[in-house]
Amino acid sequence: MKKEYVKKDDYELYSFPMPFLLKRSRRKNYIAKKLEQLHPCFSDNCCYDAKYRLKKGKLMASVAVMDKVKLAEYRSGGRKHIPLKFGDGNRLEFFNSEKILNISLAFAIAALAGILLTSHAIHTKTKSNTERQQQARQAVIAETEENTAFDKAIHHNIEQSYMVLDDFLQSARKTGGSIQNCSLIFLQDQNADQAYKMTFSMKECFPQDFLANSEDTPDRQSIFSAVSYANSKPEFSASLYGKANKVIKLKQNLSKSQIDDIRLSIWNCNGILLTDFSDEGIVEFLIQNTSIKKLLENLKNICNEHSIFPAAVEIEAEKFNSRMKIIFAEEIKAEDCNPLALINKYSDVFLEKDLPKAKAPRKKALTQNHQSKECFGKIRQKDGSVLVFYKNSQGKITGEKE
């Protein structure tokens, strides 16, 4: 008896890859989900059967989908095997009644399992998404709080060091003293507990001139060395320290635009670069004393424009040129407390002062009587005065200071 095949118009055949590690008990649920995407109007009125094969190293599923009513019609007459024919010579046994005892029950169970699985998956995914969103929000809040604490600590240390430097330079100007060289660290890096550290080599003034503005506190300490003399002029060193409320790790990797602007500013003021950012944010250069004020103003503007800060400055002042070294830290904005503005404001205390010229002794005008008398000669004495010798009216030679 010739075997009757299901007509092509009464079923749809799909083929797609299956996960290798998927358990057999879960394959039906996986296939049902794929059919929801592939088969139009896939619902409980549909039934399906699947065959598996390996193709190019992949597990492939061939799935036939039929309407339950059509399947029941083909099963009339007690037939157990419903073969399908697709293509030339390609025949597969689908919808074997021995394998699927109760199609309606099986699909009901599959549909229910699919609904439960889908519901569980949606719930799990929603819960997972909610947890990820909460973690992301908490991470943002923690980062914001950390950045806020960092900014507060930065500005507290900057303001503290700025006020101390302002007081010290103001006192130096009042005393008429000068700063031979200095090292100014406005933001201490790494694990130090210091907000700032400043050292000065002073000339032509005394530690007592600074004591009134340098009283020690728990957050502040001042140390002055003994006074020594060079060419009859007093010299001493001063060290100022400030305690930090929070340890700060500075970022010193400047961008190309920041480096270019700083470099160009130095060149425009006829400065000579000695260290050109070979070590992160460090630049070292020579500058003529006549150009210092202009350069400091330009560098201060660059700091404000790029939100960077001179975390450390070293100055060695000489009569005509000064050697400067600056370490810049990025992502710090302190327009109102930039130490370069203070150094510019008190630049006169960093420059070597010219010695006053010795005044020449004033010559006393000879009286009319002396001018009318014959002068025999002059002798300059040790104290700088000059004796003029002449004859008086009695014919004697006498001397008188000029």
PDB file of N, CA, C and O in Angstrom, residues 200-243:
ATOM      1  N   PHE A 200      62.777  78.677  52.529  1.00  0.00           N
ATOM      2  CA  PHE A 200      63.312  79.929  51.995  1.00  0.00           C
ATOM      3  C   PHE A 200      64.734  80.139  52.489  1.00  0.00           C
ATOM      4  O   PHE A 200      65.056  79.818  53.644  1.00  0.00           O
ATOM      5  N   SER A 201      65.586  80.713  51.638  1.00  0.00           N
ATOM      6  CA  SER A 201      66.896  81.224  52.050  1.00  0.00           C
ATOM      7  C   SER A 201      66.814  82.748  52.006  1.00  0.00           C
ATOM      8  O   SER A 201      66.672  83.340  50.927  1.00  0.00           O
ATOM      9  N   MET A 202      66.880  83.369  53.183  1.00  0.00           N
ATOM     10  CA  MET A 202      66.617  84.798  53.320  1.00  0.00           C
ATOM     11  C   MET A 202      67.919  85.586  53.481  1.00  0.00           C
ATOM     12  O   MET A 202      68.896  85.085  54.041  1.00  0.00           O
ATOM     13  N   LYS A 203      67.905  86.846  53.030  1.00  0.00           N
ATOM     14  CA  LYS A 203      69.045  87.760  53.157  1.00  0.00           C
ATOM     15  C   LYS A 203      68.553  89.119  53.634  1.00  0.00           C
ATOM     16  O   LYS A 203      67.428  89.521  53.331  1.00  0.00           O
ATOM     17  N   GLU A 204      69.409  89.796  54.398  1.00  0.00           N
ATOM     18  CA  GLU A 204      69.182  91.195  54.800  1.00  0.00           C
ATOM     19  C   GLU A 204      67.926  91.364  55.652  1.00  0.00           C
ATOM     20  O   GLU A 204      67.243  92.388  55.575  1.00  0.00           O
ATOM     21  N   CYS A 205      67.594  90.354  56.449  1.00  0.00           N
ATOM     22  CA  CYS A 205      66.507  90.469  57.405  1.00  0.00           C
ATOM     23  C   CYS A 205      66.744  89.436  58.507  1.00  0.00           C
ATOM     24  O   CYS A 205      67.720  88.682  58.461  1.00  0.00           O
ATOM     25  N   PHE A 206      65.874  89.425  59.518  1.00  0.00           N
ATOM     26  CA  PHE A 206      66.075  88.571  60.677  1.00  0.00           C
ATOM     27  C   PHE A 206      64.815  87.747  60.952  1.00  0.00           C
ATOM     28  O   PHE A 206      63.699  88.161  60.595  1.00  0.00           O
ATOM     29  N   PRO A 207      64.966  86.574  61.601  1.00  0.00           N
ATOM     30  CA  PRO A 207      63.786  85.754  61.914  1.00  0.00           C
ATOM     31  C   PRO A 207      62.748  86.488  62.747  1.00  0.00           C
ATOM     32  O   PRO A 207      61.541  86.233  62.614  1.00  0.00           O
ATOM     33  N   GLN A 208      63.200  87.406  63.605  1.00  0.00           N
ATOM     34  CA  GLN A 208      62.261  88.140  64.456  1.00  0.00           C
ATOM     35  C   GLN A 208      61.252  88.943  63.641  1.00  0.00           C
ATOM     36  O   GLN A 208      60.150  89.230  64.119  1.00  0.00           O
ATOM     37  N   ASP A 209      61.622  89.288  62.408  1.00  0.00           N
ATOM     38  CA  ASP A 209      60.710  90.059  61.561  1.00  0.00           C
ATOM     39  C   ASP A 209      59.501  89.233  61.109  1.00  0.00           C
ATOM     40  O   ASP A 209      58.503  89.781  60.651  1.00  0.00           O
ATOM     41  N   PHE A 210      59.573  87.883  61.263  1.00  0.00           N
ATOM     42  CA  PHE A 210      58.510  87.005  60.773  1.00  0.00           C
ATOM     43  C   PHE A 210      57.756  86.287  61.891  1.00  0.00           C
ATOM     44  O   PHE A 210      56.744  85.641  61.627  1.00  0.00           O
ATOM     45  N   LEU A 211      58.253  86.372  63.116  1.00  0.00           N
ATOM     46  CA  LEU A 211      57.676  85.583  64.195  1.00  0.00           C
ATOM     47  C   LEU A 211      56.231  85.971  64.484  1.00  0.00           C
ATOM     48  O   LEU A 211      55.418  85.142  64.875  1.00  0.00           O
ATOM     49  N   ALA A 212      55.894  87.258  64.316  1.00  0.00           N
ATOM     50  CA  ALA A 212      54.533  87.715  64.635  1.00  0.00           C
ATOM     51  C   ALA A 212      53.491  87.022  63.756  1.00  0.00           C
ATOM     52  O   ALA A 212      52.370  86.761  64.192  1.00  0.00           O
ATOM     53  N   ASN A 213      53.875  86.685  62.500  1.00  0.00           N
ATOM     54  CA  ASN A 213      52.933  86.057  61.560  1.00  0.00           C
ATOM     55  C   ASN A 213      53.171  84.553  61.408  1.00  0.00           C
ATOM     56  O   ASN A 213      52.600  83.924  60.523  1.00  0.00           O
ATOM     57  N   SER A 214      54.018  83.993  62.286  1.00  0.00           N
ATOM     58  CA  SER A 214      54.384  82.579  62.131  1.00  0.00           C
ATOM     59  C   SER A 214      54.175  81.793  63.412  1.00  0.00           C
ATOM     60  O   SER A 214      54.979  80.926  63.754  1.00  0.00           O
ATOM     61  N   GLU A 215      53.145  82.101  64.161  1.00  0.00           N
ATOM     62  CA  GLU A 215      52.886  81.374  65.395  1.00  0.00           C
ATOM     63  C   GLU A 215      52.436  79.950  65.072  1.00  0.00           C
ATOM     64  O   GLU A 215      51.585  79.725  64.224  1.00  0.00           O
ATOM     65  N   ASP A 216      53.031  78.980  65.790  1.00  0.00           N
ATOM     66  CA  ASP A 216      52.724  77.573  65.533  1.00  0.00           C
ATOM     67  C   ASP A 216      51.333  77.211  66.058  1.00  0.00           C
ATOM     68  O   ASP A 216      50.901  77.680  67.105  1.00  0.00           O
ATOM     69  N   THR A 217      50.647  76.379  65.302  1.00  0.00           N
ATOM     70  CA  THR A 217      49.331  75.841  65.679  1.00  0.00           C
ATOM     71  C   THR A 217      49.358  74.337  65.388  1.00  0.00           C
ATOM     72  O   THR A 217      50.311  73.827  64.783  1.00  0.00           O
ATOM     73  N   PRO A 218      48.315  73.589  65.790  1.00  0.00           N
ATOM     74  CA  PRO A 218      48.301  72.152  65.464  1.00  0.00           C
ATOM     75  C   PRO A 218      48.383  71.866  63.971  1.00  0.00           C
ATOM     76  O   PRO A 218      48.851  70.802  63.566  1.00  0.00           O
ATOM     77  N   ASP A 219      47.928  72.816  63.131  1.00  0.00           N
ATOM     78  CA  ASP A 219      47.950  72.607  61.679  1.00  0.00           C
ATOM     79  C   ASP A 219      49.085  73.360  60.996  1.00  0.00           C
ATOM     80  O   ASP A 219      49.177  73.345  59.764  1.00  0.00           O
ATOM     81  N   ARG A 220      49.941  74.005  61.771  1.00  0.00           N
ATOM     82  CA  ARG A 220      50.942  74.876  61.153  1.00  0.00           C
ATOM     83  C   ARG A 220      52.205  74.902  61.998  1.00  0.00           C
ATOM     84  O   ARG A 220      52.136  74.983  63.228  1.00  0.00           O
ATOM     85  N   GLN A 221      53.370  74.856  61.345  1.00  0.00           N
ATOM     86  CA  GLN A 221      54.645  74.871  62.056  1.00  0.00           C
ATOM     87  C   GLN A 221      55.658  75.701  61.270  1.00  0.00           C
ATOM     88  O   GLN A 221      55.726  75.616  60.041  1.00  0.00           O
ATOM     89  N   SER A 222      56.465  76.497  62.000  1.00  0.00           N
ATOM     90  CA  SER A 222      57.489  77.338  61.388  1.00  0.00           C
ATOM     91  C   SER A 222      58.823  77.065  62.072  1.00  0.00           C
ATOM     92  O   SER A 222      58.895  77.003  63.299  1.00  0.00           O
ATOM     93  N   ILE A 223      59.859  76.918  61.280  1.00  0.00           N
ATOM     94  CA  ILE A 223      61.204  76.656  61.809  1.00  0.00           C
ATOM     95  C   ILE A 223      62.165  77.659  61.177  1.00  0.00           C
ATOM     96  O   ILE A 223      62.232  77.769  59.943  1.00  0.00           O
ATOM     97  N   PHE A 224      62.936  78.389  62.026  1.00  0.00           N
ATOM     98  CA  PHE A 224      63.919  79.356  61.552  1.00  0.00           C
ATOM     99  C   PHE A 224      65.303  78.921  62.032  1.00  0.00           C
ATOM    100  O   PHE A 224      65.469  78.508  63.187  1.00  0.00           O
ATOM    101  N   SER A 225      66.287  79.022  61.136  1.00  0.00           N
ATOM    102  CA  SER A 225      67.654  78.660  61.504  1.00  0.00           C
ATOM    103  C   SER A 225      68.329  79.816  62.226  1.00  0.00           C
ATOM    104  O   SER A 225      67.793  80.928  62.319  1.00  0.00           O
ATOM    105  N   ALA A 226      69.549  79.553  62.728  1.00  0.00           N
ATOM    106  CA  ALA A 226      70.351  80.622  63.335  1.00  0.00           C
ATOM    107  C   ALA A 226      70.810  81.582  62.237  1.00  0.00           C
ATOM    108  O   ALA A 226      70.937  81.211  61.063  1.00  0.00           O
ATOM    109  N   VAL A 227      71.071  82.813  62.633  1.00  0.00           N
ATOM    110  CA  VAL A 227      71.485  83.845  61.685  1.00  0.00           C
ATOM    111  C   VAL A 227      72.996  83.770  61.491  1.00  0.00           C
ATOM    112  O   VAL A 227      73.755  83.660  62.455  1.00  0.00           O
ATOM    113  N   SER A 228      73.430  83.798  60.248  1.00  0.00           N
ATOM    114  CA  SER A 228      74.852  83.904  59.918  1.00  0.00           C
ATOM    115  C   SER A 228      75.050  85.176  59.100  1.00  0.00           C
ATOM    116  O   SER A 228      74.082  85.786  58.641  1.00  0.00           O
ATOM    117  N   TYR A 229      76.321  85.539  58.900  1.00  0.00           N
ATOM    118  CA  TYR A 229      76.608  86.800  58.207  1.00  0.00           C
ATOM    119  C   TYR A 229      77.543  86.538  57.035  1.00  0.00           C
ATOM    120  O   TYR A 229      78.507  85.775  57.143  1.00  0.00           O
ATOM    121  N   ALA A 230      77.244  87.171  55.919  1.00  0.00           N
ATOM    122  CA  ALA A 230      78.107  87.142  54.737  1.00  0.00           C
ATOM    123  C   ALA A 230      78.231  88.574  54.242  1.00  0.00           C
ATOM    124  O   ALA A 230      77.216  89.227  53.968  1.00  0.00           O
ATOM    125  N   ASN A 231      79.484  89.056  54.185  1.00  0.00           N
ATOM    126  CA  ASN A 231      79.731  90.461  53.818  1.00  0.00           C
ATOM    127  C   ASN A 231      78.967  91.405  54.741  1.00  0.00           C
ATOM    128  O   ASN A 231      78.347  92.382  54.296  1.00  0.00           O
ATOM    129  N   SER A 232      78.969  91.044  56.033  1.00  0.00           N
ATOM    130  CA  SER A 232      78.333  91.863  57.077  1.00  0.00           C
ATOM    131  C   SER A 232      76.817  91.939  56.927  1.00  0.00           C
ATOM    132  O   SER A 232      76.182  92.840  57.505  1.00  0.00           O
ATOM    133  N   LYS A 233      76.232  91.017  56.175  1.00  0.00           N
ATOM    134  CA  LYS A 233      74.780  91.022  55.982  1.00  0.00           C
ATOM    135  C   LYS A 233      74.191  89.736  56.540  1.00  0.00           C
ATOM    136  O   LYS A 233      74.733  88.642  56.333  1.00  0.00           O
ATOM    137  N   PRO A 234      73.055  89.808  57.250  1.00  0.00           N
ATOM    138  CA  PRO A 234      72.469  88.611  57.882  1.00  0.00           C
ATOM    139  C   PRO A 234      71.832  87.673  56.857  1.00  0.00           C
ATOM    140  O   PRO A 234      71.243  88.119  55.873  1.00  0.00           O
ATOM    141  N   GLU A 235      71.955  86.382  57.139  1.00  0.00           N
ATOM    142  CA  GLU A 235      71.329  85.355  56.314  1.00  0.00           C
ATOM    143  C   GLU A 235      70.765  84.269  57.225  1.00  0.00           C
ATOM    144  O   GLU A 235      71.341  83.972  58.265  1.00  0.00           O
ATOM    145  N   PHE A 236      69.637  83.661  56.834  1.00  0.00           N
ATOM    146  CA  PHE A 236      69.069  82.548  57.590  1.00  0.00           C
ATOM    147  C   PHE A 236      68.099  81.791  56.681  1.00  0.00           C
ATOM    148  O   PHE A 236      67.763  82.249  55.575  1.00  0.00           O
ATOM    149  N   SER A 237      67.655  80.641  57.135  1.00  0.00           N
ATOM    150  CA  SER A 237      66.680  79.851  56.368  1.00  0.00           C
ATOM    151  C   SER A 237      65.394  79.724  57.172  1.00  0.00           C
ATOM    152  O   SER A 237      65.411  79.717  58.408  1.00  0.00           O
ATOM    153  N   ALA A 238      64.277  79.611  56.467  1.00  0.00           N
ATOM    154  CA  ALA A 238      62.959  79.466  57.097  1.00  0.00           C
ATOM    155  C   ALA A 238      62.227  78.309  56.445  1.00  0.00           C
ATOM    156  O   ALA A 238      62.275  78.133  55.222  1.00  0.00           O
ATOM    157  N   SER A 239      61.544  77.500  57.259  1.00  0.00           N
ATOM    158  CA  SER A 239      60.757  76.371  56.774  1.00  0.00           C
ATOM    159  C   SER A 239      59.350  76.465  57.356  1.00  0.00           C
ATOM    160  O   SER A 239      59.185  76.641  58.568  1.00  0.00           O
ATOM    161  N   LEU A 240      58.353  76.339  56.495  1.00  0.00           N
ATOM    162  CA  LEU A 240      56.948  76.431  56.904  1.00  0.00           C
ATOM    163  C   LEU A 240      56.239  75.140  56.496  1.00  0.00           C
ATOM    164  O   LEU A 240      56.352  74.693  55.346  1.00  0.00           O
ATOM    165  N   TYR A 241      55.494  74.546  57.432  1.00  0.00           N
ATOM    166  CA  TYR A 241      54.805  73.285  57.175  1.00  0.00           C
ATOM    167  C   TYR A 241      53.326  73.433  57.553  1.00  0.00           C
ATOM    168  O   TYR A 241      52.990  74.127  58.512  1.00  0.00           O
ATOM    169  N   GLY A 242      52.468  72.749  56.807  1.00  0.00           N
ATOM    170  CA  GLY A 242      51.042  72.715  57.119  1.00  0.00           C
ATOM    171  C   GLY A 242      50.515  71.297  57.070  1.00  0.00           C
ATOM    172  O   GLY A 242      50.887  70.513  56.188  1.00  0.00           O
ATOM    173  N   LYS A 243      49.647  70.925  58.000  1.00  0.00           N
ATOM    174  CA  LYS A 243      49.103  69.576  58.078  1.00  0.00           C
ATOM    175  C   LYS A 243      47.888  69.447  57.177  1.00  0.00           C
ATOM    176  O   LYS A 243      47.046  70.332  57.126  1.00  0.00           O
TER     177      LYS A 243
END
